[in-house]
CSV table of C-alpha atoms in Angstrom, one decimal:
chain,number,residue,atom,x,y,z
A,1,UNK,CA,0.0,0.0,0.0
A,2,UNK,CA,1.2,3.6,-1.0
A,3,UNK,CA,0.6,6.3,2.5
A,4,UNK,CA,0.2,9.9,1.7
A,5,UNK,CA,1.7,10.4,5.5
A,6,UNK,CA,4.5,8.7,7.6
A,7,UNK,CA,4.9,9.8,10.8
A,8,UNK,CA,7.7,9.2,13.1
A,9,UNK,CA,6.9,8.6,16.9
A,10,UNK,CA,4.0,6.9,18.3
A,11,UNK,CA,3.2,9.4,21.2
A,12,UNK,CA,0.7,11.5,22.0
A,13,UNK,CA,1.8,14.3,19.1
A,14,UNK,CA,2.2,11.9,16.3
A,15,UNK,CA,-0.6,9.2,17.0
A,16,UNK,CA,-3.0,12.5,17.2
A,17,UNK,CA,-1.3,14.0,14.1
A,18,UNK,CA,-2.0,10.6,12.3
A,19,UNK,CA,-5.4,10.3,13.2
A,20,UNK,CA,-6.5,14.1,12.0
A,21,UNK,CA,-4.9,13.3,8.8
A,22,UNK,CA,-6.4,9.8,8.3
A,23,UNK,CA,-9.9,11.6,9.8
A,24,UNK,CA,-9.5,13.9,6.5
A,25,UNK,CA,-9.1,10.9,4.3
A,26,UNK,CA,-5.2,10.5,4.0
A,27,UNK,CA,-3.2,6.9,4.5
A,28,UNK,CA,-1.2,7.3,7.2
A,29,UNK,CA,1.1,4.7,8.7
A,30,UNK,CA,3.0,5.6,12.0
A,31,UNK,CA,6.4,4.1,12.6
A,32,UNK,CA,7.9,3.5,16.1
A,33,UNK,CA,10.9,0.7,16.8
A,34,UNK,CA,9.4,1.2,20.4
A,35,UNK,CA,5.8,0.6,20.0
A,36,UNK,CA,3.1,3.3,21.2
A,37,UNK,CA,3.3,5.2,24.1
A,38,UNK,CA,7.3,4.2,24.8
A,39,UNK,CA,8.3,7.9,25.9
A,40,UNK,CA,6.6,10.2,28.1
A,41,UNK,CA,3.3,9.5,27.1
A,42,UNK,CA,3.2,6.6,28.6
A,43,UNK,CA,3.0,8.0,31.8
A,44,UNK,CA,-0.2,8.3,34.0
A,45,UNK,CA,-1.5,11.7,35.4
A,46,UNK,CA,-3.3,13.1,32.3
A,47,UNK,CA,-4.2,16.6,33.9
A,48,UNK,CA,-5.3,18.7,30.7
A,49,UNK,CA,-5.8,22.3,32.2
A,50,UNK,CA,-5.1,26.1,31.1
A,51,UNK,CA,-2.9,28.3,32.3
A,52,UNK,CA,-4.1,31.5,34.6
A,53,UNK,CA,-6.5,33.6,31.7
A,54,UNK,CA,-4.4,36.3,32.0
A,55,UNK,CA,-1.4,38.0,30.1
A,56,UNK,CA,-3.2,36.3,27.1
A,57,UNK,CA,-1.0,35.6,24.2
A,58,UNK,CA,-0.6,33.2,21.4
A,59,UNK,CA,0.2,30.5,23.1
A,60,UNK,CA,-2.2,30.6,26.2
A,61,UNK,CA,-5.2,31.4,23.2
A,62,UNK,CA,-3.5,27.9,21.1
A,63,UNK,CA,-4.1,25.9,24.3
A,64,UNK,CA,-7.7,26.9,25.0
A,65,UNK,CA,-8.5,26.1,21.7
A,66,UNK,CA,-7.1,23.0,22.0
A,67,UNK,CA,-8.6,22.6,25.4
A,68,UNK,CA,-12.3,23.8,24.4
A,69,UNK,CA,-12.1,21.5,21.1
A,70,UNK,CA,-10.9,18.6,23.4
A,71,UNK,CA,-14.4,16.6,24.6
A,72,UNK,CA,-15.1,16.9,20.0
A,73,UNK,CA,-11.7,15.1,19.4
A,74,UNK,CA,-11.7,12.4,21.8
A,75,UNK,CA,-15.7,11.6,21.5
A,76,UNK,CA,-14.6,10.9,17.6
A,77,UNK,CA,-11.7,9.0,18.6
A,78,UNK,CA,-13.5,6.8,21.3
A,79,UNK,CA,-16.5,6.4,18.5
A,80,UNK,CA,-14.2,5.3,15.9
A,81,UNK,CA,-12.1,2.9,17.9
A,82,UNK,CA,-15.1,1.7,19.6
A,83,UNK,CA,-12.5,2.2,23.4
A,84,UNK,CA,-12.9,4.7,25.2
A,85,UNK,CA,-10.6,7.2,26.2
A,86,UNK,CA,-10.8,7.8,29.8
A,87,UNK,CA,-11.2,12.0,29.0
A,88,UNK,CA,-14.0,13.9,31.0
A,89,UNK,CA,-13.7,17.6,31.7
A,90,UNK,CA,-14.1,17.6,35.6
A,91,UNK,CA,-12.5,21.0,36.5
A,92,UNK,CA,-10.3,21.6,38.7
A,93,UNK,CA,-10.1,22.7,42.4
A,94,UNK,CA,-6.7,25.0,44.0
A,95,UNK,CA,-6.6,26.4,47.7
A,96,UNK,CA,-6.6,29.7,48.1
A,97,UNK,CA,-3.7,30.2,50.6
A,98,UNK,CA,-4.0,33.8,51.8
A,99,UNK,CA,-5.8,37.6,51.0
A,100,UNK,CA,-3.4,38.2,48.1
A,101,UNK,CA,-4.5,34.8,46.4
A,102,UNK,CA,-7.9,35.5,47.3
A,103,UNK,CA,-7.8,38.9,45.6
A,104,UNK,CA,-6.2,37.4,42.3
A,105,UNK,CA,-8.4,34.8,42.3
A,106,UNK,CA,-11.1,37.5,42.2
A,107,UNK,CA,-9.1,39.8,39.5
A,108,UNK,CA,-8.7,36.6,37.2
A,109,UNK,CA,-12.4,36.2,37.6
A,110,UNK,CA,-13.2,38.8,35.1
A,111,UNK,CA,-9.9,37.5,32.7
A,112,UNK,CA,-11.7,33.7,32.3
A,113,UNK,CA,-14.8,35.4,31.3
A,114,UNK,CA,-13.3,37.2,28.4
A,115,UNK,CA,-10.8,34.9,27.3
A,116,UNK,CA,-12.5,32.0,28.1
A,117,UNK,CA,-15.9,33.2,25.6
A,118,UNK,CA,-18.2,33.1,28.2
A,119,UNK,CA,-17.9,29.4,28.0
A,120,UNK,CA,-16.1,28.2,31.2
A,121,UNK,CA,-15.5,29.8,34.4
A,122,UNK,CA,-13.2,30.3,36.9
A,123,UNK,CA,-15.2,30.8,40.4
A,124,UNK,CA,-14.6,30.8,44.0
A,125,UNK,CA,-16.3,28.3,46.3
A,126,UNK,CA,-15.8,27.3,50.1
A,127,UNK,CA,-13.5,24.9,50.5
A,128,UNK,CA,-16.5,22.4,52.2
A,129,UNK,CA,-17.6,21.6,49.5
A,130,UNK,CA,-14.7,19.7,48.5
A,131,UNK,CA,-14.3,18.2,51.9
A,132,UNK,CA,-12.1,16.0,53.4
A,133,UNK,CA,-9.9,15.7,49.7
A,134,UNK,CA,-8.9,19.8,50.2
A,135,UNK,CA,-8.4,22.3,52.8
A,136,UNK,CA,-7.5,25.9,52.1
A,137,UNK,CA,-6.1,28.2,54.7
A,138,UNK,CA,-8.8,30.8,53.2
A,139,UNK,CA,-11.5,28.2,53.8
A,140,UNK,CA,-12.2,28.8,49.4
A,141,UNK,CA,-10.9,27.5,47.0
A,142,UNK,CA,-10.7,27.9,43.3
A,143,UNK,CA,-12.8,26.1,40.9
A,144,UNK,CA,-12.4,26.4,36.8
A,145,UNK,CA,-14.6,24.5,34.3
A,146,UNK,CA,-11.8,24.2,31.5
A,147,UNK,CA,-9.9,21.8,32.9
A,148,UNK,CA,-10.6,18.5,31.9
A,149,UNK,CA,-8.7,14.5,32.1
A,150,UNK,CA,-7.4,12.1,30.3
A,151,UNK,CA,-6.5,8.7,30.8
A,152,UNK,CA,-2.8,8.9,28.6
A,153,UNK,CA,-2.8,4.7,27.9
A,154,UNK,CA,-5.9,4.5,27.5
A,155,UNK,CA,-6.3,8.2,25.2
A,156,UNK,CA,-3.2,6.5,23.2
A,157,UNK,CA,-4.8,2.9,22.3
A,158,UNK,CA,-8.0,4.6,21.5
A,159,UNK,CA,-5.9,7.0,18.9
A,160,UNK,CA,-4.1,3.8,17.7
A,161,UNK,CA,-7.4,1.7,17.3
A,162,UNK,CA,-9.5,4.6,15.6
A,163,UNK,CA,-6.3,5.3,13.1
A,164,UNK,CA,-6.3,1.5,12.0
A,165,UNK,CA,-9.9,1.6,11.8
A,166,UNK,CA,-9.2,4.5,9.0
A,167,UNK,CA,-6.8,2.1,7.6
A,168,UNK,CA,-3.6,3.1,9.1
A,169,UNK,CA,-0.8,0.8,10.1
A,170,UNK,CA,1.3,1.6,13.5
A,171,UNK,CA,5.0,-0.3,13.0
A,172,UNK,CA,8.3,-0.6,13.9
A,173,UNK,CA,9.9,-0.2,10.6
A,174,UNK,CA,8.7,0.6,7.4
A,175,UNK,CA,9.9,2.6,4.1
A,176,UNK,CA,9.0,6.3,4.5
A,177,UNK,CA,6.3,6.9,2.0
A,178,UNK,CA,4.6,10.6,1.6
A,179,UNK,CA,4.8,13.9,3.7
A,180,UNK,CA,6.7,12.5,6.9
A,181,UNK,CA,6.0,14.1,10.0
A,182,UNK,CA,8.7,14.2,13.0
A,183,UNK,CA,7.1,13.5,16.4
A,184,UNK,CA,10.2,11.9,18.0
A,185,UNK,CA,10.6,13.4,21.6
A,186,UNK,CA,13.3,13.8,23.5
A,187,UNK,CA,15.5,11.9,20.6
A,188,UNK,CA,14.4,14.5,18.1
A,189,UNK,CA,15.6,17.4,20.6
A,190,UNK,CA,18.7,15.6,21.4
A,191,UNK,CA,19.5,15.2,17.7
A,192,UNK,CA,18.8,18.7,16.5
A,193,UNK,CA,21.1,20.1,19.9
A,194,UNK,CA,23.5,17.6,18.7
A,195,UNK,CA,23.0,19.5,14.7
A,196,UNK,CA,23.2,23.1,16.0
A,197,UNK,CA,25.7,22.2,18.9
A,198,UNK,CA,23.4,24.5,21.2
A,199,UNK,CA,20.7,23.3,23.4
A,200,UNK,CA,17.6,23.6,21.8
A,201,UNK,CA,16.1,21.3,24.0
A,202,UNK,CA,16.5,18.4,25.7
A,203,UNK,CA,14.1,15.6,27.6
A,204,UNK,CA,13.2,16.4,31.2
A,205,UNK,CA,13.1,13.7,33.8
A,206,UNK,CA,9.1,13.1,35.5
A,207,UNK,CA,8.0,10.9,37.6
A,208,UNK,CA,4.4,10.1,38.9
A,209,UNK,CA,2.4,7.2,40.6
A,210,UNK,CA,-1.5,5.9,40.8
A,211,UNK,CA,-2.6,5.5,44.4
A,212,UNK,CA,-5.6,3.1,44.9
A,213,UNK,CA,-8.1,5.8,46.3
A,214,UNK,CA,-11.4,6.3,45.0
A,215,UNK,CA,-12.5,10.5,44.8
A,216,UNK,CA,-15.6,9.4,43.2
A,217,UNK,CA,-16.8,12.4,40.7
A,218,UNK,CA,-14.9,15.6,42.2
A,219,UNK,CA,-12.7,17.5,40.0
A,220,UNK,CA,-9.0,16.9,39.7
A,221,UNK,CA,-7.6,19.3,42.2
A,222,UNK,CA,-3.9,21.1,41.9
A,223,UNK,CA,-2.2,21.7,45.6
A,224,UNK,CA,1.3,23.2,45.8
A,225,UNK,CA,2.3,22.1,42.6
A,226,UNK,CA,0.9,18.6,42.8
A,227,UNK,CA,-1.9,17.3,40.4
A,228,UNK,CA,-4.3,15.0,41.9
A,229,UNK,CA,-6.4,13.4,39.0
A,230,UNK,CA,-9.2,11.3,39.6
A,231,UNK,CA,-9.2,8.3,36.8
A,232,UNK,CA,-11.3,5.0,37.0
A,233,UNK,CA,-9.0,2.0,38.0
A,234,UNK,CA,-10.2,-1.6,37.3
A,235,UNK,CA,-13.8,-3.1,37.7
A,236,UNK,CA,-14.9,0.6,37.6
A,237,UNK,CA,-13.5,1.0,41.0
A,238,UNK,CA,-11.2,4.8,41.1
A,239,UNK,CA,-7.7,5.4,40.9
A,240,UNK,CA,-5.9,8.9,42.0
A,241,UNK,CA,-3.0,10.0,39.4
A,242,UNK,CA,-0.5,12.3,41.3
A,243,UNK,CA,2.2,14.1,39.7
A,244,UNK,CA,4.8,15.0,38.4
A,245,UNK,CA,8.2,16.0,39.8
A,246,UNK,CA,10.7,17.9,37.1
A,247,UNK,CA,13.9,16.8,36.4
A,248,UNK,CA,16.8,18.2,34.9
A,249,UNK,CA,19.6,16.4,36.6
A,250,UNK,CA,18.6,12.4,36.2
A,251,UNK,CA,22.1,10.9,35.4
A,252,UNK,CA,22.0,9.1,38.9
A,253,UNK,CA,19.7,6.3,38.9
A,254,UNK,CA,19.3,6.1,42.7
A,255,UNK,CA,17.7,9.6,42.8
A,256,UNK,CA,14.9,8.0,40.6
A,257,UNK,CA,13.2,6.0,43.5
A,258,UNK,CA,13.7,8.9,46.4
A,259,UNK,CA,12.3,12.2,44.2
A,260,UNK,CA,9.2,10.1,43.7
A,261,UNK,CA,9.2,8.4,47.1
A,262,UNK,CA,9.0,12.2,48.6
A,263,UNK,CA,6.3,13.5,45.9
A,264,UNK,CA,4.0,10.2,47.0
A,265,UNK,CA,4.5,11.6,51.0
A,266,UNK,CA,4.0,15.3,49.9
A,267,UNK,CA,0.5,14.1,48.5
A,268,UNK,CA,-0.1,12.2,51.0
A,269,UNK,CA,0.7,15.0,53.4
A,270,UNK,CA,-1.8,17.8,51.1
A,271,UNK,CA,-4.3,15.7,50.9
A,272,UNK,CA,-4.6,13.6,54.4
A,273,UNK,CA,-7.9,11.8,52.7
A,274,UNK,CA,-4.6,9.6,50.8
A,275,UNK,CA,-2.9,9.0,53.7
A,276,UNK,CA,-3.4,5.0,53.5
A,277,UNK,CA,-3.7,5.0,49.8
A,278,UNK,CA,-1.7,2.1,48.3
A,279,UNK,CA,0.6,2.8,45.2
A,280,UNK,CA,-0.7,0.9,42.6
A,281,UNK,CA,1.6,2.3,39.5
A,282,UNK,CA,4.9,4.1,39.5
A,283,UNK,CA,6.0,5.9,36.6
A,284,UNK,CA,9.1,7.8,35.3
A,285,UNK,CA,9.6,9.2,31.8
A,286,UNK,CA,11.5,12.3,29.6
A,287,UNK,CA,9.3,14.7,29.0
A,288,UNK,CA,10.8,16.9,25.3
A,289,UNK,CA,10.8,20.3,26.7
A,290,UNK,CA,12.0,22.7,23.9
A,291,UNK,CA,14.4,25.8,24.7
A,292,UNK,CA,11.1,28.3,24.2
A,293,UNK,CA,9.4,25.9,26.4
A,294,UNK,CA,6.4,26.1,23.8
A,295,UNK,CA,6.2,23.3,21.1
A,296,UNK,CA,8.2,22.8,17.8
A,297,UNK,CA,5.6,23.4,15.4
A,298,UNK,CA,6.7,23.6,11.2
A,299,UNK,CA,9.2,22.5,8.8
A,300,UNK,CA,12.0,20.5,10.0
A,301,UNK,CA,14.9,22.2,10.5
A,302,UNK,CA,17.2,19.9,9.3
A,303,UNK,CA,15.4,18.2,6.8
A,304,UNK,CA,13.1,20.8,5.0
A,305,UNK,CA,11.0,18.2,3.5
A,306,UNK,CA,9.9,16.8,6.8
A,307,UNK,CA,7.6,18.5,9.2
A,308,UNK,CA,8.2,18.3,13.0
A,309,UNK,CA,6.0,18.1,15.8
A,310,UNK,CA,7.7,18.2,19.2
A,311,UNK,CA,8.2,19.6,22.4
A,312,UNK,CA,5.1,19.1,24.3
A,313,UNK,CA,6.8,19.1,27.7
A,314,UNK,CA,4.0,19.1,30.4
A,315,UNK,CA,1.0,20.4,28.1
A,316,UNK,CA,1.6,17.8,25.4
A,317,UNK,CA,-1.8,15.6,26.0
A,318,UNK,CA,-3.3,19.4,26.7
A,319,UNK,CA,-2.7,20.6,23.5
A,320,UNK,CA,-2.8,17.7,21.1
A,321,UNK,CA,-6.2,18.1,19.7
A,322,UNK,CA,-5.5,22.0,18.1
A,323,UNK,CA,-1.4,20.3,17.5
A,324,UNK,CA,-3.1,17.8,15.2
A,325,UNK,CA,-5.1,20.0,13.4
A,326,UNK,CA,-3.2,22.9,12.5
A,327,UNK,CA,-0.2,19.7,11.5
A,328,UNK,CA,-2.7,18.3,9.5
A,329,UNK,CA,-3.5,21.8,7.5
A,330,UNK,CA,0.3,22.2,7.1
A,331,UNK,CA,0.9,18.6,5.7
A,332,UNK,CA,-2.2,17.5,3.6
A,333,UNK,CA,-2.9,20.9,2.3
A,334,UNK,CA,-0.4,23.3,3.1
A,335,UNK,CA,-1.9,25.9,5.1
A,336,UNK,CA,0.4,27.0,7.8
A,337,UNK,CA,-2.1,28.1,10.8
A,338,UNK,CA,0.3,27.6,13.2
A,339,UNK,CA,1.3,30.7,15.4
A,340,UNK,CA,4.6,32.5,15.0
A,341,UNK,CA,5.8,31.5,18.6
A,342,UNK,CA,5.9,28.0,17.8
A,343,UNK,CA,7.8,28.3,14.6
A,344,UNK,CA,11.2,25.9,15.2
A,345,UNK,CA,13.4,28.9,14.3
A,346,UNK,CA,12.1,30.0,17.9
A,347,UNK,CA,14.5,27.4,19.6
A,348,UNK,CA,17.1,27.3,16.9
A,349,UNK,CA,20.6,29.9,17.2
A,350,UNK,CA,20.4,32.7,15.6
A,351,UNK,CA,21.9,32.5,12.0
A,352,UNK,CA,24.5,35.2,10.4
């Protein structure tokens, strides 16, 4: 069979890059020697949520699109894979921790209402009603509408299943055939730092855990840095994702078991209602941050006939649903919607 797309990397960027093209009638075939879901998003929190609506910019603006668009993309999926994905937009639930937060909360009130259309809000509630999973120094917390979860494995075999339902093939190795499509991860950063001999980005250690804790149908909540996401665990029974710590220096293996040992007891310790929680699932994974810190969104750099899609970081599952199909625009009919920020140059030395 002749593809009209081959895309490199069977994560979350180019499995949803795959399917939007297949979706628009393109034969796609996805090529991994590691098999789906090998790098980073294979991991297990799946916390999809915005950043503060304030400042707005291109970037914040790209990810509530991709957020808003998210429950259309992954309904398709799930209906064309007949699996389902394990999304759900739940919201989201942070402390307030003193007057100041309490007053920013308020000021960002009137910032979600005009960024976020009307559509979703960002509101203040007593902390009760969130009881015993949160306490807030304030006694309120903060609750937004927009944020929404994912179950990664699962969101990645339903992408997989609804792209071979389309007739797509996922492989190891395979002739490249088409428009190819770069979605490699940290390996693509590390090969294009390697190019320029400059960092232009590099994979960043994170590790998370499942504890066996059911938080029935509350939001995900966000305490001190820590995501607690509610997912459902086997025989419908509920699971609690908690991540992620952020690694830069991960060339000693023995760190790898204490950093997430102490992120399991700082849960533990802002949330007491875990306290006896079991760990069912430990994770650890590079995460392809880019030096911009926002995605690598274009031509390749090295290879001008190839497209790259990379540098999720922490947002990657987040913004995957706009990622695929502004890609998809690019590649199949070459329409470049993608905004300036994200433009690979971004990351890349200056040139003379």
């Amino acid at each position: 069979m002749r593809y009209d797309v081959t895309v490199l990397g069977a994560g979350i960027f180019g499995l949803a890059i795959a399917w939007a093209c297949a979706a628009r009638g393109a034969k796609v075939q996805v090529i991994d020697p590691n098999g789906i879901g090998a790098g980073s998003s294979g991991g297990v929190v799946g916390a999809l949520a915005p950043h503060v609506p304030e400042q707005w910019n291109a970037k914040k603006q790209f990810q509530f699109e991709a957020l808003d668009g998210a429950a259309v993309f992954w309904a398709g999926v799930a209906d064309a894979a007949n699996l389902p994905s394990g999304y759900a937009r739940v919201g989201r639930v942070q402390p307030i921790m003193d007057q100041a937060g309490l007053d920013l909360a308020r000021a960002r009130q009137s910032g979600a209402k005009t960024h976020w259309q009307g559509r979703y809000i960002w509101d203040i509630r007593p902390a009760a009603d969130y009881a015993p999973w949160i306490t807030s120094p304030t006694a309120q917390v903060i609750f937004d509408s927009l944020s929404a979860r994912l179950a990664p494995r699962q969101g990645l075999a339903a992408l997989a299943a609804a792209l071979r339902a389309k007739g797509g093939q996922i492989v190891s190795d395979a002739p490249l055939m088409g428009s190819v499509v770069e979605a490699t991860g940290a390996a693509g950063l590390a090969e294009l730092s390697d190019a320029f001999g400059v960092a232009v980005g590099a994979g960043q250690k994170g590790q998370a855990a499942i504890l066996d804790a059911d938080m029935g149908s509350l939001p995900q909540l966000f305490i001190d840095g820590v995501h607690f996401v509610p997912h459902e665990g086997p025989q419908g029974r509920g699971q609690v994702a908690i991540g992620s710590t952020s690694e830069r220096d991960f060339n000693d293996p023995s760190t790898t078991d204490a950093n997430l040992d102490f992120l399991i007891e700082k849960a533990r310790r802002l949330c007491p209602a875990l306290a006896e929680a079991q760990v069912v699932t430990r994770w650890a994974g590079l995460r392809p941050r880019a030096k911009s810190r926002a995605p690598m969104l274009g031509r390749h750099p090295l290879r001008t006939d190839h497209f790259i899609a990379n540098g999720g970081f922490k947002i990657g599952f987040g913004i995957a649903p706009r990622v695929a199909d502004v890609m998809a625009d690019l590649v199949l009919e070459g329409r470049d919607t993608i905004p300036s920020d994200f433009a690979p140059a971004v990351s890349l030395p200056a040139q003379d």
